[in-house]
CSV table of C-alpha atoms in Angstrom, one decimal:
chain,number,residue,atom,x,y,z
W,1,MET,CA,153.1,-68.2,-7.7
W,2,PRO,CA,149.9,-71.2,-9.3
W,3,THR,CA,149.8,-72.4,-4.9
W,4,LEU,CA,148.7,-76.6,-5.6
W,5,ILE,CA,147.7,-78.8,-2.8
W,6,GLU,CA,149.0,-81.6,-2.4
W,7,ALA,CA,147.1,-84.9,-3.9
W,8,ASP,CA,148.7,-87.8,-0.8
W,9,ARG,CA,148.6,-89.7,-3.5
W,10,ILE,CA,147.5,-90.4,-7.5
W,11,GLU,CA,146.6,-93.3,-9.7
W,12,VAL,CA,147.1,-92.7,-13.8
W,13,HIS,CA,144.9,-95.2,-15.9
W,14,VAL,CA,146.3,-95.1,-19.7
W,15,LEU,CA,142.7,-95.7,-21.4
W,16,VAL,CA,143.7,-94.3,-25.7
W,17,ASP,CA,147.5,-95.6,-26.7
W,18,ASN,CA,149.2,-95.5,-29.1
W,19,VAL,CA,150.4,-99.2,-28.1
W,20,THR,CA,149.6,-101.8,-26.3
W,21,ASP,CA,152.3,-104.5,-24.3
W,22,SER,CA,151.1,-106.7,-21.1
W,23,LEU,CA,154.4,-108.3,-21.3
W,24,SER,CA,157.5,-106.7,-20.7
W,25,SER,CA,158.5,-106.0,-16.5
W,26,THR,CA,157.4,-103.1,-15.1
W,27,PRO,CA,158.3,-101.0,-11.7
W,28,PRO,CA,156.5,-102.5,-8.7
W,29,PHE,CA,154.1,-98.6,-9.2
W,30,VAL,CA,153.2,-99.7,-12.5
W,31,THR,CA,150.4,-102.2,-13.1
W,32,ARG,CA,149.7,-103.8,-16.2
W,33,GLU,CA,147.3,-104.0,-18.9
W,34,TRP,CA,146.6,-107.6,-18.5
W,35,PRO,CA,146.8,-107.4,-14.6
W,36,ALA,CA,144.1,-104.1,-14.4
W,37,LEU,CA,142.0,-106.6,-16.6
W,38,VAL,CA,142.1,-109.4,-14.3
W,39,ARG,CA,141.2,-107.3,-11.5
W,40,LYS,CA,137.7,-106.0,-13.1
W,41,GLY,CA,136.4,-109.4,-13.3
W,42,MET,CA,138.0,-110.9,-17.0
W,43,ARG,CA,138.1,-114.2,-16.4
W,44,ARG,CA,140.2,-116.2,-19.7
W,45,VAL,CA,142.4,-114.3,-21.9
W,46,ALA,CA,140.8,-114.0,-25.3
W,47,GLY,CA,140.9,-110.7,-27.7
W,48,ALA,CA,137.7,-109.6,-27.5
W,49,GLU,CA,138.2,-109.4,-23.4
W,50,LEU,CA,141.4,-107.3,-23.8
W,51,CYS,CA,141.8,-103.0,-24.8
W,52,CYS,CA,143.0,-102.0,-28.2
W,53,ALA,CA,145.5,-100.0,-29.1
W,54,ASN,CA,144.4,-96.0,-31.0
W,55,HIS,CA,147.0,-93.5,-32.5
W,56,GLY,CA,146.5,-90.8,-29.9
W,57,LEU,CA,145.7,-90.3,-25.5
W,58,SER,CA,143.6,-90.3,-22.5
W,59,LEU,CA,144.6,-91.1,-19.4
W,60,VAL,CA,141.9,-90.7,-16.0
W,61,ILE,CA,144.1,-89.0,-13.4
W,62,ARG,CA,142.7,-90.0,-9.8
W,63,ALA,CA,143.7,-87.2,-7.1
W,64,PHE,CA,143.0,-88.6,-3.5
W,65,ALA,CA,143.5,-85.7,-0.4
W,66,GLY,CA,141.9,-87.4,2.6
W,67,GLU,CA,138.6,-88.0,2.0
W,68,ARG,CA,138.2,-86.3,-1.1
W,69,GLU,CA,139.1,-88.1,-4.6
W,70,ARG,CA,139.2,-85.7,-7.4
W,71,VAL,CA,139.2,-86.9,-11.7
W,72,VAL,CA,140.1,-85.5,-14.6
W,73,LEU,CA,139.7,-87.4,-17.9
W,74,PHE,CA,143.1,-85.9,-19.6
W,75,ASP,CA,142.2,-86.2,-23.4
W,76,ALA,CA,139.7,-88.5,-24.6
W,77,GLY,CA,141.3,-90.3,-27.6
W,78,PRO,CA,141.2,-90.5,-31.0
W,79,VAL,CA,137.3,-91.9,-32.0
W,80,ASP,CA,134.8,-92.6,-29.8
W,81,TYR,CA,135.2,-96.6,-29.6
W,82,ALA,CA,138.9,-96.6,-28.3
W,83,VAL,CA,136.3,-94.7,-25.9
W,84,GLU,CA,134.0,-97.3,-25.1
W,85,HIS,CA,135.4,-100.4,-25.8
W,86,ASN,CA,139.2,-99.7,-23.4
W,87,GLY,CA,136.6,-98.1,-20.6
W,88,ARG,CA,134.3,-100.6,-20.3
W,89,ARG,CA,137.4,-103.4,-20.0
W,90,LEU,CA,139.1,-101.3,-17.8
W,91,GLY,CA,136.3,-100.6,-15.4
W,92,ILE,CA,136.5,-96.9,-15.5
W,93,ASP,CA,133.9,-95.5,-13.8
W,94,PHE,CA,133.0,-92.1,-16.3
W,95,GLY,CA,129.6,-91.4,-13.2
W,96,ALA,CA,133.6,-89.9,-11.4
W,97,ILE,CA,134.9,-88.1,-13.6
W,98,ASP,CA,134.4,-84.3,-11.9
W,99,ALA,CA,135.9,-82.9,-14.7
W,100,VAL,CA,137.5,-82.5,-18.4
W,101,VAL,CA,140.9,-81.0,-20.5
W,102,LEU,CA,141.9,-80.9,-23.0
W,103,SER,CA,145.2,-80.4,-24.1
W,104,HIS,CA,144.8,-78.5,-27.6
W,105,GLY,CA,143.3,-78.3,-30.8
W,106,HIS,CA,144.1,-81.8,-32.8
W,107,TRP,CA,141.8,-85.1,-33.9
W,108,ASP,CA,144.2,-87.3,-32.1
W,109,HIS,CA,143.1,-86.5,-28.5
W,110,GLY,CA,139.2,-84.6,-29.4
W,111,GLY,CA,137.5,-87.2,-31.4
W,112,GLY,CA,136.4,-89.1,-28.7
W,113,LEU,CA,135.0,-87.1,-26.7
W,114,LEU,CA,131.8,-86.9,-28.1
W,115,LYS,CA,131.2,-90.2,-27.0
W,116,ALA,CA,133.7,-89.4,-23.6
W,117,PHE,CA,130.5,-87.1,-22.3
W,118,GLU,CA,128.0,-89.7,-23.3
W,119,LEU,CA,129.6,-91.8,-21.0
W,120,ILE,CA,129.6,-89.9,-18.4
W,121,ARG,CA,126.0,-88.6,-18.9
W,122,ALA,CA,125.5,-91.9,-19.0
W,123,ALA,CA,126.9,-92.4,-15.2
W,124,SER,CA,124.9,-89.3,-13.9
W,125,PRO,CA,122.2,-88.1,-15.3
W,126,GLY,CA,121.3,-84.8,-15.6
W,127,ARG,CA,125.2,-83.6,-13.7
W,128,THR,CA,127.2,-80.9,-16.4
W,129,THR,CA,130.6,-81.9,-16.2
W,130,PRO,CA,133.5,-78.8,-17.0
W,131,ILE,CA,135.1,-79.0,-19.9
W,132,TYR,CA,138.4,-77.1,-19.9
W,133,LEU,CA,138.9,-75.3,-24.1
W,134,HIS,CA,141.3,-73.4,-25.5
W,135,PRO,CA,140.0,-70.7,-28.0
W,136,GLY,CA,142.1,-71.4,-30.4
W,137,MET,CA,141.8,-75.2,-31.1
W,138,PHE,CA,138.9,-74.7,-32.9
W,139,ALA,CA,140.0,-73.6,-36.5
W,140,GLU,CA,140.5,-76.0,-39.1
W,141,ARG,CA,144.1,-77.6,-39.6
W,142,GLY,CA,146.1,-79.7,-41.6
W,143,GLY,CA,149.4,-80.1,-43.4
W,144,ARG,CA,151.0,-79.5,-46.3
W,145,GLN,CA,152.0,-81.8,-48.5
W,146,PRO,CA,155.6,-82.3,-50.5
W,147,ASP,CA,153.4,-81.1,-54.0
W,148,GLY,CA,151.9,-78.2,-51.6
W,149,GLY,CA,148.2,-79.1,-51.0
W,150,VAL,CA,146.7,-79.6,-47.7
W,151,LEU,CA,145.5,-82.5,-46.1
W,152,PRO,CA,143.1,-81.7,-43.6
W,153,MET,CA,142.5,-82.8,-39.9
W,154,ALA,CA,139.4,-83.8,-38.6
W,155,LEU,CA,137.7,-80.6,-36.6
W,156,LEU,CA,137.1,-81.0,-33.2
W,157,PRO,CA,133.1,-81.1,-31.8
W,158,THR,CA,132.3,-77.3,-30.5
W,159,PRO,CA,131.3,-76.0,-27.5
W,160,ASP,CA,128.2,-75.7,-28.0
W,161,GLU,CA,127.9,-79.1,-30.2
W,162,LEU,CA,129.7,-80.5,-25.8
W,163,ALA,CA,126.8,-78.6,-24.6
W,164,THR,CA,124.5,-81.2,-25.9
W,165,VAL,CA,126.1,-84.0,-24.0
W,166,GLY,CA,126.2,-82.7,-21.1
W,167,ALA,CA,129.8,-80.9,-21.0
W,168,ALA,CA,130.8,-77.2,-19.2
W,169,PRO,CA,132.4,-75.5,-21.3
W,170,GLU,CA,134.9,-73.3,-20.8
W,171,VAL,CA,136.3,-71.7,-22.7
W,172,THR,CA,139.8,-69.9,-22.2
W,173,ASP,CA,143.4,-68.9,-22.4
W,174,GLU,CA,144.1,-68.2,-18.6
W,175,PRO,CA,145.7,-70.8,-16.2
W,176,GLN,CA,143.7,-71.7,-13.6
W,177,GLY,CA,143.9,-73.7,-11.1
W,178,LEU,CA,140.7,-77.0,-10.9
W,179,LEU,CA,138.7,-79.3,-8.5
W,180,ASP,CA,139.7,-77.8,-5.0
W,181,GLY,CA,142.7,-77.1,-7.0
W,182,MET,CA,143.8,-80.8,-6.9
W,183,PHE,CA,145.1,-79.5,-10.7
W,184,TYR,CA,146.2,-76.8,-12.6
W,185,LEU,CA,146.3,-75.8,-15.9
W,186,SER,CA,148.5,-74.0,-17.2
W,187,GLY,CA,148.0,-71.8,-19.6
W,188,GLU,CA,150.3,-71.2,-22.7
W,189,ILE,CA,153.6,-72.2,-22.3
W,190,PRO,CA,156.9,-70.1,-23.9
W,191,ARG,CA,159.5,-71.2,-26.5
W,192,VAL,CA,162.5,-70.9,-25.0
W,193,THR,CA,165.0,-73.4,-26.7
W,194,ALA,CA,166.1,-72.4,-29.3
W,195,TYR,CA,165.4,-76.8,-31.1
W,196,GLU,CA,162.2,-77.3,-30.0
W,197,THR,CA,160.6,-75.3,-33.2
W,198,GLY,CA,156.7,-77.1,-33.7
W,199,LEU,CA,155.6,-79.0,-37.0
W,200,ARG,CA,157.3,-77.4,-39.8
W,201,ASN,CA,154.2,-78.2,-41.8
W,202,HIS,CA,151.2,-78.8,-39.6
W,203,VAL,CA,148.4,-74.9,-41.0
W,204,ARG,CA,145.0,-73.7,-40.1
W,205,ARG,CA,142.9,-72.1,-42.0
W,206,ASN,CA,142.7,-68.0,-41.2
W,207,ALA,CA,139.1,-66.3,-41.4
W,208,ASN,CA,139.1,-66.0,-44.9
W,209,GLY,CA,139.2,-69.5,-45.0
W,210,GLU,CA,142.7,-69.9,-46.6
W,211,TRP,CA,145.8,-72.0,-45.1
W,212,GLU,CA,148.1,-70.6,-43.2
W,213,ASP,CA,151.6,-71.6,-41.6
W,214,ASP,CA,151.1,-72.6,-37.9
W,215,PRO,CA,153.6,-74.6,-36.8
W,216,LEU,CA,153.4,-73.5,-33.0
W,217,LEU,CA,150.4,-74.6,-31.6
W,218,MET,CA,149.7,-71.3,-29.1
W,219,ASP,CA,147.2,-73.7,-27.9
W,220,GLU,CA,148.3,-75.9,-25.8
W,221,ARG,CA,148.5,-76.7,-22.1
W,222,PHE,CA,149.6,-79.3,-19.8
W,223,LEU,CA,148.5,-80.5,-16.3
W,224,ALA,CA,149.9,-80.9,-13.2
W,225,VAL,CA,149.6,-82.7,-9.7
W,226,ALA,CA,150.9,-81.8,-6.5
W,227,VAL,CA,151.9,-85.4,-4.3
W,228,LYS,CA,152.8,-85.6,-1.5
W,229,ASP,CA,156.6,-86.9,-0.4
W,230,LYS,CA,157.3,-86.1,-4.4
W,231,GLY,CA,156.8,-83.7,-6.5
W,232,VAL,CA,154.4,-82.8,-9.0
W,233,VAL,CA,153.8,-84.4,-11.9
W,234,VAL,CA,153.4,-83.1,-15.7
W,235,PHE,CA,151.3,-84.0,-18.0
W,236,THR,CA,152.2,-83.3,-21.9
W,237,ALA,CA,150.1,-85.3,-23.9
W,238,CYS,CA,151.8,-84.5,-27.2
W,239,SER,CA,154.5,-81.8,-26.7
W,240,HIS,CA,154.3,-79.4,-29.5
W,241,ALA,CA,155.6,-76.7,-27.6
W,242,GLY,CA,158.4,-79.2,-26.5
W,243,VAL,CA,158.6,-81.2,-23.5
W,244,VAL,CA,161.8,-78.7,-22.4
W,245,ASN,CA,159.7,-75.6,-23.0
W,246,VAL,CA,157.5,-77.2,-20.8
W,247,LEU,CA,159.0,-78.4,-17.9
W,248,THR,CA,161.3,-75.2,-17.7
W,249,HIS,CA,157.5,-73.8,-17.6
W,250,ALA,CA,155.9,-75.8,-15.3
W,251,ARG,CA,159.2,-75.3,-12.7
W,252,SER,CA,158.9,-71.5,-13.3
W,253,CYS,CA,155.1,-72.2,-12.3
W,254,PHE,CA,156.3,-74.4,-9.0
W,255,PRO,CA,159.6,-72.5,-8.6
W,256,GLU,CA,159.3,-74.2,-4.1
W,257,GLN,CA,158.7,-77.8,-5.5
W,258,LYS,CA,160.4,-80.9,-7.1
W,259,LEU,CA,159.4,-81.8,-10.4
W,260,PHE,CA,159.2,-85.7,-9.9
W,261,ALA,CA,157.0,-87.1,-13.2
W,262,VAL,CA,156.9,-86.8,-16.9
W,263,MET,CA,154.2,-87.6,-18.4
W,264,GLY,CA,152.6,-88.1,-22.4
W,265,GLY,CA,153.7,-87.5,-25.6
W,266,PHE,CA,156.4,-85.7,-27.0
W,267,HIS,CA,156.2,-86.2,-30.3
W,268,LEU,CA,160.0,-87.1,-31.1
W,269,SER,CA,158.8,-89.2,-34.3
W,270,GLY,CA,159.0,-87.6,-37.7
W,271,GLU,CA,160.3,-84.9,-38.7
W,272,THR,CA,160.3,-83.4,-35.0
W,273,GLU,CA,163.2,-86.7,-34.9
W,274,ARG,CA,165.6,-83.5,-35.1
W,275,CYS,CA,165.1,-82.9,-31.9
W,276,ILE,CA,165.6,-86.1,-30.3
W,277,PRO,CA,169.5,-85.4,-29.4
W,278,ASP,CA,169.0,-81.9,-27.7
W,279,THR,CA,165.4,-82.7,-26.0
W,280,VAL,CA,167.3,-85.7,-24.4
W,281,ARG,CA,170.7,-83.9,-23.4
W,282,ASP,CA,167.9,-81.6,-21.3
W,283,LEU,CA,165.9,-83.5,-19.5
W,284,GLY,CA,168.5,-85.0,-17.0
W,285,ALA,CA,168.8,-80.8,-15.9
W,286,PHE,CA,164.9,-81.8,-14.5
W,287,ASN,CA,167.0,-83.7,-12.4
W,288,LEU,CA,162.9,-86.4,-12.9
W,289,ASN,CA,162.0,-89.8,-11.1
W,290,VAL,CA,159.6,-90.9,-13.8
W,291,ILE,CA,160.2,-89.5,-16.8
W,292,ALA,CA,157.1,-92.4,-18.3
W,293,PRO,CA,156.7,-91.4,-22.6
W,294,GLY,CA,153.2,-92.2,-25.5
W,295,HIS,CA,151.6,-92.2,-28.1
W,296,CYS,CA,153.6,-89.8,-30.3
W,297,THR,CA,157.1,-89.7,-28.8
W,298,GLY,CA,158.2,-92.8,-30.9
W,299,TRP,CA,160.4,-95.6,-31.0
W,300,ARG,CA,163.7,-93.9,-32.1
W,301,ALA,CA,163.6,-91.4,-28.8
W,302,LEU,CA,162.0,-93.5,-25.8
W,303,ASN,CA,165.6,-96.3,-26.6
W,304,GLN,CA,167.5,-93.2,-26.6
W,305,LEU,CA,165.8,-91.9,-23.3
W,306,ALA,CA,165.9,-95.5,-22.2
W,307,ARG,CA,170.1,-95.8,-22.4
W,308,MET,CA,170.3,-92.0,-21.3
W,309,PHE,CA,167.9,-92.9,-18.0
W,310,GLY,CA,167.9,-96.0,-17.8
W,311,GLU,CA,164.5,-98.8,-17.0
W,312,GLU,CA,164.4,-97.7,-13.4
W,313,THR,CA,163.3,-94.2,-14.4
W,314,VAL,CA,161.9,-94.1,-17.9
W,315,VAL,CA,158.5,-95.9,-18.0
W,316,PRO,CA,157.0,-95.8,-21.3
W,317,LEU,CA,153.1,-95.8,-21.4
W,318,ALA,CA,150.8,-98.3,-23.1
W,319,VAL,CA,147.0,-98.8,-23.1
W,320,GLY,CA,145.7,-100.7,-20.1
W,321,LYS,CA,148.0,-100.1,-18.0
W,322,ILE,CA,147.9,-97.9,-14.4
W,323,PHE,CA,150.7,-95.6,-12.8
W,324,ALA,CA,150.5,-95.4,-8.9
W,325,PHE,CA,152.4,-92.0,-7.2
């Protein structure tokens, strides 16, 4: 079983998310966008001072253990300007980022990677920063359309392209501990539930250049951090594996530790709305203290999660928010 060095505390900065919401009340462990911006120097509320929402996800995760601080950028959103625009307003110290993790090979999580590394390199010249990648991420992907055609997705930057902007690519499908054992990156996530069957119309190009079915997106992985006196926080960017499968695998990786929170996209929108009732039912088995859905979760699932588990537990992501555990 993997060993995680416990952090005394963590902070999670939501750099990119689909939603902006600085008015809804939040529990004490969450700072909303506008107060976060005031901390970083905003003196007058104006549109030009605020973050922008965008279809994608990027989290800056800071873990503190004694005198040590380790920082991971988990995904980089869909586009360069979202990372730069929001990062500057939130005062993200890109030079402090020790490693980058790309959760899976979709444009809405990797489209801002080149800009993120440009910002890291500008803040810490001469240093290379590791990025952890799955070898299955780089095939061209797309969605099968009702007429049988395929709408292709934007390609991710290759490891060679990332290396030109200061990245040190680590390409493997094996699970591994990162940054002195304070973070854990899973391997491929086993599919064990009957209902979490991926995206029916998702396809990828094979070696012959032909489109083939790719519903399971086996390159997707989760990131985990253990927090002292709380438990394991699981970061799942899109949950194409199904968030119940993600948490089931996390529990098998850390059977002696409580799962404290799950944060990220649960992909219960669009065609996967069919999974909402089973997912909401089965999440109860994990006895989570915090469920923080965002990005691709969808409003129908969010409403049902809040009704089932209550507002003390279900705290949605929004761009600019800071979660502190």
